[in-house]
PDB file of C-alpha atoms in Angstrom:
ATOM      1  CA  MET A 299      -5.187  23.856  -3.720  1.00  0.00           C
ATOM      2  CA  SER A 300      -5.982  26.806  -4.507  1.00  0.00           C
ATOM      3  CA  ALA A 301      -7.518  29.163  -2.188  1.00  0.00           C
ATOM      4  CA  GLU A 302     -10.284  29.500  -4.380  1.00  0.00           C
ATOM      5  CA  GLU A 303     -10.914  25.584  -4.445  1.00  0.00           C
ATOM      6  CA  ASP A 304     -10.316  25.354  -0.729  1.00  0.00           C
ATOM      7  CA  SER A 305     -13.191  27.843  -0.074  1.00  0.00           C
ATOM      8  CA  ALA A 306     -15.650  26.081  -2.434  1.00  0.00           C
ATOM      9  CA  PRO A 307     -18.705  24.757  -0.590  1.00  0.00           C
ATOM     10  CA  ARG A 308     -18.964  20.910  -0.848  1.00  0.00           C
ATOM     11  CA  LYS A 309     -21.730  19.656  -3.346  1.00  0.00           C
ATOM     12  CA  ARG A 310     -24.695  18.392  -1.267  1.00  0.00           C
ATOM     13  CA  GLY A 311     -26.124  14.706  -1.278  1.00  0.00           C
ATOM     14  CA  ARG A 312     -24.625  11.259  -0.342  1.00  0.00           C
ATOM     15  CA  PRO A 313     -20.798  11.607  -0.797  1.00  0.00           C
ATOM     16  CA  THR A 314     -19.043   9.001  -2.776  1.00  0.00           C
ATOM     17  CA  MET A 315     -16.681   6.660  -1.106  1.00  0.00           C
ATOM     18  CA  ALA A 316     -13.702   8.576  -2.676  1.00  0.00           C
ATOM     19  CA  GLU A 317     -15.448  11.605  -1.138  1.00  0.00           C
ATOM     20  CA  ARG A 318     -16.052  10.281   2.096  1.00  0.00           C
ATOM     21  CA  ALA A 319     -12.475   9.000   2.512  1.00  0.00           C
ATOM     22  CA  GLN A 320     -11.275  12.351   1.109  1.00  0.00           C
ATOM     23  CA  ARG A 321     -13.912  14.159   3.527  1.00  0.00           C
ATOM     24  CA  LEU A 322     -11.846  11.932   6.531  1.00  0.00           C
ATOM     25  CA  ASP A 323      -8.242  12.642   5.374  1.00  0.00           C
ATOM     26  CA  ASP A 324      -9.173  16.404   5.745  1.00  0.00           C
ATOM     27  CA  VAL A 325     -10.069  16.050   8.639  1.00  0.00           C
ATOM     28  CA  LEU A 326      -7.394  13.978  10.663  1.00  0.00           C
ATOM     29  CA  ASP A 327      -4.916  16.664   8.249  1.00  0.00           C
ATOM     30  CA  ALA A 328      -7.042  20.021   9.742  1.00  0.00           C
ATOM     31  CA  ALA A 329      -6.744  18.039  13.538  1.00  0.00           C
ATOM     32  CA  ILE A 330      -3.067  17.241  13.029  1.00  0.00           C
ATOM     33  CA  ARG A 331      -2.520  21.089  12.201  1.00  0.00           C
ATOM     34  CA  LEU A 332      -4.597  22.290  14.987  1.00  0.00           C
ATOM     35  CA  PHE A 333      -3.114  19.952  17.508  1.00  0.00           C
ATOM     36  CA  SER A 334       0.189  20.694  16.692  1.00  0.00           C
ATOM     37  CA  GLU A 335      -0.528  24.920  16.892  1.00  0.00           C
ATOM     38  CA  ARG A 336      -2.481  24.580  19.947  1.00  0.00           C
ATOM     39  CA  GLY A 337      -2.343  21.377  21.705  1.00  0.00           C
ATOM     40  CA  LEU A 338      -4.983  18.441  22.033  1.00  0.00           C
ATOM     41  CA  ALA A 339      -6.642  20.203  24.978  1.00  0.00           C
ATOM     42  CA  GLN A 340      -7.341  23.350  23.576  1.00  0.00           C
ATOM     43  CA  VAL A 341      -8.770  22.140  20.238  1.00  0.00           C
ATOM     44  CA  SER A 342     -12.444  21.720  20.022  1.00  0.00           C
ATOM     45  CA  VAL A 343     -14.239  19.179  17.495  1.00  0.00           C
ATOM     46  CA  ASP A 344     -16.207  22.525  16.444  1.00  0.00           C
ATOM     47  CA  GLU A 345     -12.437  23.186  15.517  1.00  0.00           C
ATOM     48  CA  ILE A 346     -11.858  20.581  13.956  1.00  0.00           C
ATOM     49  CA  ALA A 347     -15.531  20.667  11.641  1.00  0.00           C
ATOM     50  CA  ALA A 348     -14.919  23.913  10.519  1.00  0.00           C
ATOM     51  CA  ALA A 349     -11.037  23.937   9.563  1.00  0.00           C
ATOM     52  CA  ALA A 350     -11.985  20.599   7.329  1.00  0.00           C
ATOM     53  CA  ARG A 351     -15.472  22.332   6.258  1.00  0.00           C
ATOM     54  CA  VAL A 352     -17.609  19.159   7.373  1.00  0.00           C
ATOM     55  CA  THR A 353     -20.024  19.202  10.083  1.00  0.00           C
ATOM     56  CA  LYS A 354     -19.342  17.921  13.736  1.00  0.00           C
ATOM     57  CA  ARG A 355     -22.267  15.288  13.177  1.00  0.00           C
ATOM     58  CA  THR A 356     -19.659  13.651  10.570  1.00  0.00           C
ATOM     59  CA  ILE A 357     -16.687  14.177  12.930  1.00  0.00           C
ATOM     60  CA  TYR A 358     -18.798  11.902  15.699  1.00  0.00           C
ATOM     61  CA  ALA A 359     -19.894   9.708  13.380  1.00  0.00           C
ATOM     62  CA  HIS A 360     -16.676   8.381  11.636  1.00  0.00           C
ATOM     63  CA  LEU A 361     -14.379   8.789  14.240  1.00  0.00           C
ATOM     64  CA  GLY A 362     -15.430   9.900  17.636  1.00  0.00           C
ATOM     65  CA  ASP A 363     -14.313  12.887  19.728  1.00  0.00           C
ATOM     66  CA  ARG A 364     -11.217  14.562  20.071  1.00  0.00           C
ATOM     67  CA  THR A 365      -8.953  12.041  21.581  1.00  0.00           C
ATOM     68  CA  ASP A 366     -10.607   9.706  18.637  1.00  0.00           C
ATOM     69  CA  VAL A 367      -9.590  11.895  15.712  1.00  0.00           C
ATOM     70  CA  PHE A 368      -6.007  11.978  17.528  1.00  0.00           C
ATOM     71  CA  LEU A 369      -5.478   8.594  17.936  1.00  0.00           C
ATOM     72  CA  ALA A 370      -7.312   7.919  13.906  1.00  0.00           C
ATOM     73  CA  SER A 371      -4.534  10.339  13.074  1.00  0.00           C
ATOM     74  CA  VAL A 372      -2.112   7.542  14.445  1.00  0.00           C
ATOM     75  CA  GLU A 373      -3.452   4.924  12.870  1.00  0.00           C
ATOM     76  CA  ARG A 374      -3.587   6.484   9.516  1.00  0.00           C
ATOM     77  CA  LEU A 375       0.173   7.472   9.923  1.00  0.00           C
ATOM     78  CA  ARG A 376       0.921   3.301  10.534  1.00  0.00           C
ATOM     79  CA  ASP A 377      -1.354   2.098   7.993  1.00  0.00           C
ATOM     80  CA  ARG A 378       0.455   3.805   5.519  1.00  0.00           C
ATOM     81  CA  THR A 379       3.782   2.903   6.516  1.00  0.00           C
ATOM     82  CA  VAL A 380       2.887  -0.396   7.386  1.00  0.00           C
ATOM     83  CA  PRO A 381      -0.230  -1.456   5.948  1.00  0.00           C
ATOM     84  CA  ALA A 382      -0.980  -5.316   4.878  1.00  0.00           C
ATOM     85  CA  PRO A 383       2.155  -7.636   4.920  1.00  0.00           C
ATOM     86  CA  VAL A 384       3.865  -7.075   1.041  1.00  0.00           C
ATOM     87  CA  ALA A 385       4.587 -10.275  -0.133  1.00  0.00           C
ATOM     88  CA  GLY A 386       8.259 -10.473  -1.263  1.00  0.00           C
ATOM     89  CA  GLU A 387       8.897  -6.917   1.260  1.00  0.00           C
ATOM     90  CA  SER A 388      12.354  -7.054   2.847  1.00  0.00           C
ATOM     91  CA  LEU A 389      13.456  -5.784   6.402  1.00  0.00           C
ATOM     92  CA  GLU A 390      15.192  -3.084   4.331  1.00  0.00           C
ATOM     93  CA  GLU A 391      12.548  -2.037   2.557  1.00  0.00           C
ATOM     94  CA  LEU A 392      10.415  -1.755   5.380  1.00  0.00           C
ATOM     95  CA  SER A 393      12.654   0.067   7.477  1.00  0.00           C
ATOM     96  CA  ILE A 394      13.184   2.495   5.235  1.00  0.00           C
ATOM     97  CA  ARG A 395       9.502   2.962   5.027  1.00  0.00           C
ATOM     98  CA  ILE A 396       9.520   3.133   9.037  1.00  0.00           C
ATOM     99  CA  VAL A 397      12.475   6.107   8.486  1.00  0.00           C
ATOM    100  CA  GLU A 398      10.629   8.193   6.037  1.00  0.00           C
ATOM    101  CA  ALA A 399       7.141   8.225   7.999  1.00  0.00           C
ATOM    102  CA  LEU A 400       8.525   8.504  11.489  1.00  0.00           C
ATOM    103  CA  HIS A 401      10.929  11.338  10.508  1.00  0.00           C
ATOM    104  CA  SER A 402       8.108  12.997   8.904  1.00  0.00           C
ATOM    105  CA  ASP A 403       6.614  16.430   9.914  1.00  0.00           C
ATOM    106  CA  GLU A 404       2.809  15.011  10.462  1.00  0.00           C
ATOM    107  CA  ALA A 405       4.662  12.473  12.778  1.00  0.00           C
ATOM    108  CA  ILE A 406       6.819  14.793  14.181  1.00  0.00           C
ATOM    109  CA  GLY A 407       3.757  16.773  15.493  1.00  0.00           C
ATOM    110  CA  LEU A 408       2.204  13.923  16.641  1.00  0.00           C
ATOM    111  CA  HIS A 409       5.073  12.654  18.415  1.00  0.00           C
ATOM    112  CA  ARG A 410       5.355  15.967  20.143  1.00  0.00           C
ATOM    113  CA  LEU A 411       2.371  16.543  20.764  1.00  0.00           C
ATOM    114  CA  MET A 412       1.432  12.989  22.651  1.00  0.00           C
ATOM    115  CA  VAL A 413       4.985  14.117  24.588  1.00  0.00           C
ATOM    116  CA  VAL A 414       3.291  17.268  26.164  1.00  0.00           C
ATOM    117  CA  GLU A 415       0.031  15.555  26.350  1.00  0.00           C
ATOM    118  CA  ALA A 416       1.030  11.950  28.045  1.00  0.00           C
ATOM    119  CA  ARG A 417       0.352  12.907  31.621  1.00  0.00           C
ATOM    120  CA  ALA A 418      -2.786  14.683  31.398  1.00  0.00           C
ATOM    121  CA  PHE A 419      -4.369  11.868  28.695  1.00  0.00           C
ATOM    122  CA  PRO A 420      -2.617   8.836  30.062  1.00  0.00           C
ATOM    123  CA  ALA A 421      -4.690   6.173  28.525  1.00  0.00           C
ATOM    124  CA  LEU A 422      -3.909   7.993  25.056  1.00  0.00           C
ATOM    125  CA  ALA A 423      -0.686   7.827  25.604  1.00  0.00           C
ATOM    126  CA  ARG A 424      -0.609   4.186  26.123  1.00  0.00           C
ATOM    127  CA  ARG A 425      -3.205   4.131  23.083  1.00  0.00           C
ATOM    128  CA  PHE A 426      -0.547   5.872  20.870  1.00  0.00           C
ATOM    129  CA  TYR A 427       2.406   3.357  22.283  1.00  0.00           C
ATOM    130  CA  ASP A 428       0.597   0.427  21.271  1.00  0.00           C
ATOM    131  CA  GLU A 429      -0.921   2.048  17.924  1.00  0.00           C
ATOM    132  CA  GLY A 430       2.335   3.664  17.306  1.00  0.00           C
ATOM    133  CA  PRO A 431       5.904   2.201  18.126  1.00  0.00           C
ATOM    134  CA  GLU A 432       4.728  -1.022  18.825  1.00  0.00           C
ATOM    135  CA  ALA A 433       3.327  -1.723  15.896  1.00  0.00           C
ATOM    136  CA  TYR A 434       5.985  -0.722  14.249  1.00  0.00           C
ATOM    137  CA  ILE A 435       7.935  -2.903  16.594  1.00  0.00           C
ATOM    138  CA  ARG A 436       5.683  -5.980  15.644  1.00  0.00           C
ATOM    139  CA  ALA A 437       5.803  -5.346  11.672  1.00  0.00           C
ATOM    140  CA  LEU A 438       9.748  -5.174  12.239  1.00  0.00           C
ATOM    141  CA  ALA A 439       9.652  -8.534  13.957  1.00  0.00           C
ATOM    142  CA  GLY A 440       7.854 -10.398  11.447  1.00  0.00           C
ATOM    143  CA  LEU A 441      10.774  -9.740   9.261  1.00  0.00           C
ATOM    144  CA  VAL A 442      13.779  -9.979  11.393  1.00  0.00           C
ATOM    145  CA  PRO A 443      15.710 -13.383  11.923  1.00  0.00           C
ATOM    146  CA  GLY A 444      13.800 -15.653  14.475  1.00  0.00           C
ATOM    147  CA  ALA A 445      11.582 -12.976  14.500  1.00  0.00           C
ATOM    148  CA  ASP A 446      13.472 -12.029  17.486  1.00  0.00           C
ATOM    149  CA  PRO A 447      11.422  -9.231  19.444  1.00  0.00           C
ATOM    150  CA  GLY A 448      14.231  -7.713  21.499  1.00  0.00           C
ATOM    151  CA  THR A 449      15.972  -7.525  17.822  1.00  0.00           C
ATOM    152  CA  ALA A 450      13.321  -5.730  16.239  1.00  0.00           C
ATOM    153  CA  THR A 451      13.002  -3.465  19.248  1.00  0.00           C
ATOM    154  CA  ALA A 452      16.497  -2.358  18.961  1.00  0.00           C
ATOM    155  CA  LEU A 453      16.244  -1.786  14.925  1.00  0.00           C
ATOM    156  CA  PHE A 454      13.550   0.483  15.798  1.00  0.00           C
ATOM    157  CA  SER A 455      15.057   2.285  18.165  1.00  0.00           C
ATOM    158  CA  LEU A 456      17.926   2.591  15.652  1.00  0.00           C
ATOM    159  CA  LEU A 457      15.790   3.905  12.862  1.00  0.00           C
ATOM    160  CA  LEU A 458      15.103   6.615  15.075  1.00  0.00           C
ATOM    161  CA  GLY A 459      17.943   7.210  16.950  1.00  0.00           C
ATOM    162  CA  GLU A 460      19.807  10.683  17.103  1.00  0.00           C
ATOM    163  CA  PRO A 461      18.096  11.838  14.117  1.00  0.00           C
ATOM    164  CA  HIS A 462      14.457  11.600  15.452  1.00  0.00           C
ATOM    165  CA  ARG A 463      15.670  13.252  18.688  1.00  0.00           C
ATOM    166  CA  ARG A 464      17.059  16.489  16.101  1.00  0.00           C
ATOM    167  CA  ARG A 465      13.622  16.347  14.612  1.00  0.00           C
ATOM    168  CA  LEU A 466      11.671  16.357  17.826  1.00  0.00           C
ATOM    169  CA  LEU A 467      13.873  19.812  18.459  1.00  0.00           C
ATOM    170  CA  GLY A 468      13.054  21.257  15.176  1.00  0.00           C
ATOM    171  CA  LEU A 469      17.384  21.258  14.738  1.00  0.00           C
ATOM    172  CA  ILE A 470      17.017  19.590  11.435  1.00  0.00           C
ATOM    173  CA  PRO A 471      14.436  19.066   8.450  1.00  0.00           C
ATOM    174  CA  ALA A 472      12.936  15.473   7.412  1.00  0.00           C
ATOM    175  CA  PRO A 473      15.126  13.924   5.529  1.00  0.00           C
ATOM    176  CA  ASP A 474      15.093  13.117   1.681  1.00  0.00           C
ATOM    177  CA  ALA A 475      14.564   9.850   0.564  1.00  0.00           C
ATOM    178  CA  ALA A 476      18.363   8.974  -0.196  1.00  0.00           C
ATOM    179  CA  THR A 477      19.212  10.166   3.386  1.00  0.00           C
ATOM    180  CA  ALA A 478      16.237   7.935   4.973  1.00  0.00           C
ATOM    181  CA  ALA A 479      17.741   5.150   3.446  1.00  0.00           C
ATOM    182  CA  GLU A 480      21.482   5.598   3.933  1.00  0.00           C
ATOM    183  CA  HIS A 481      19.696   6.024   7.928  1.00  0.00           C
ATOM    184  CA  ALA A 482      17.796   2.848   7.946  1.00  0.00           C
ATOM    185  CA  ARG A 483      20.817   0.985   5.992  1.00  0.00           C
ATOM    186  CA  ALA A 484      23.087   2.130   8.700  1.00  0.00           C
ATOM    187  CA  ALA A 485      20.802   1.095  11.078  1.00  0.00           C
ATOM    188  CA  LEU A 486      20.214  -2.300   9.595  1.00  0.00           C
ATOM    189  CA  HIS A 487      24.386  -3.134   9.460  1.00  0.00           C
ATOM    190  CA  SER A 488      24.804  -2.267  13.170  1.00  0.00           C
ATOM    191  CA  LEU A 489      22.794  -4.954  14.017  1.00  0.00           C
ATOM    192  CA  GLY A 490      24.110  -7.278  11.650  1.00  0.00           C
ATOM    193  CA  LEU A 491      21.337  -7.753   9.641  1.00  0.00           C
ATOM    194  CA  ALA A 492      22.234  -5.760   6.457  1.00  0.00           C
ATOM    195  CA  PRO A 493      21.445  -7.947   3.495  1.00  0.00           C
ATOM    196  CA  SER A 494      24.270  -9.312   2.012  1.00  0.00           C
ATOM    197  CA  THR A 495      26.193  -8.167  -1.031  1.00  0.00           C
ATOM    198  CA  ARG A 496      27.552 -11.019  -2.718  1.00  0.00           C
TER     199      ARG A 496
END
């Protein structure tokens, strides 16, 4: 988006559904950026509204307060990664998508933020876990043999692994598609879940 487009005022009148969805995405993108830079408690809804070029009323009407905006960001990432079950999707395909999503700059920013804010916002930390990691584990459990939650939890841990820790510390960049696929396949192989090559 050019600086000219970015500074252009929004059109007046009732927005279309696509425009409303784009505005909410703009709010979440602005919020993630501000939260990552300054922390949850230091960012106001007014600042998020200004950065997203929407009214504060729009944020409260569609998302809620600052913590609701944060959780909506977590939910958006999850929904993009593990949407409604896709017929015929393999465990390998889901695993690769999880690696790509959770090692992304967006997810790393949200994770760092929650680690910093967890003590001050324990209820938010619980919801973050339920809406994030727990949801990914449930999605994996639906595809692992026997729908075993223990295996799904182990797989989720491996899909993060040391590369995720290095991402959190800013030591490595987000993986490209080939690296993410290799990481996911290695995790599946270590648990004996790799697809047969026969």
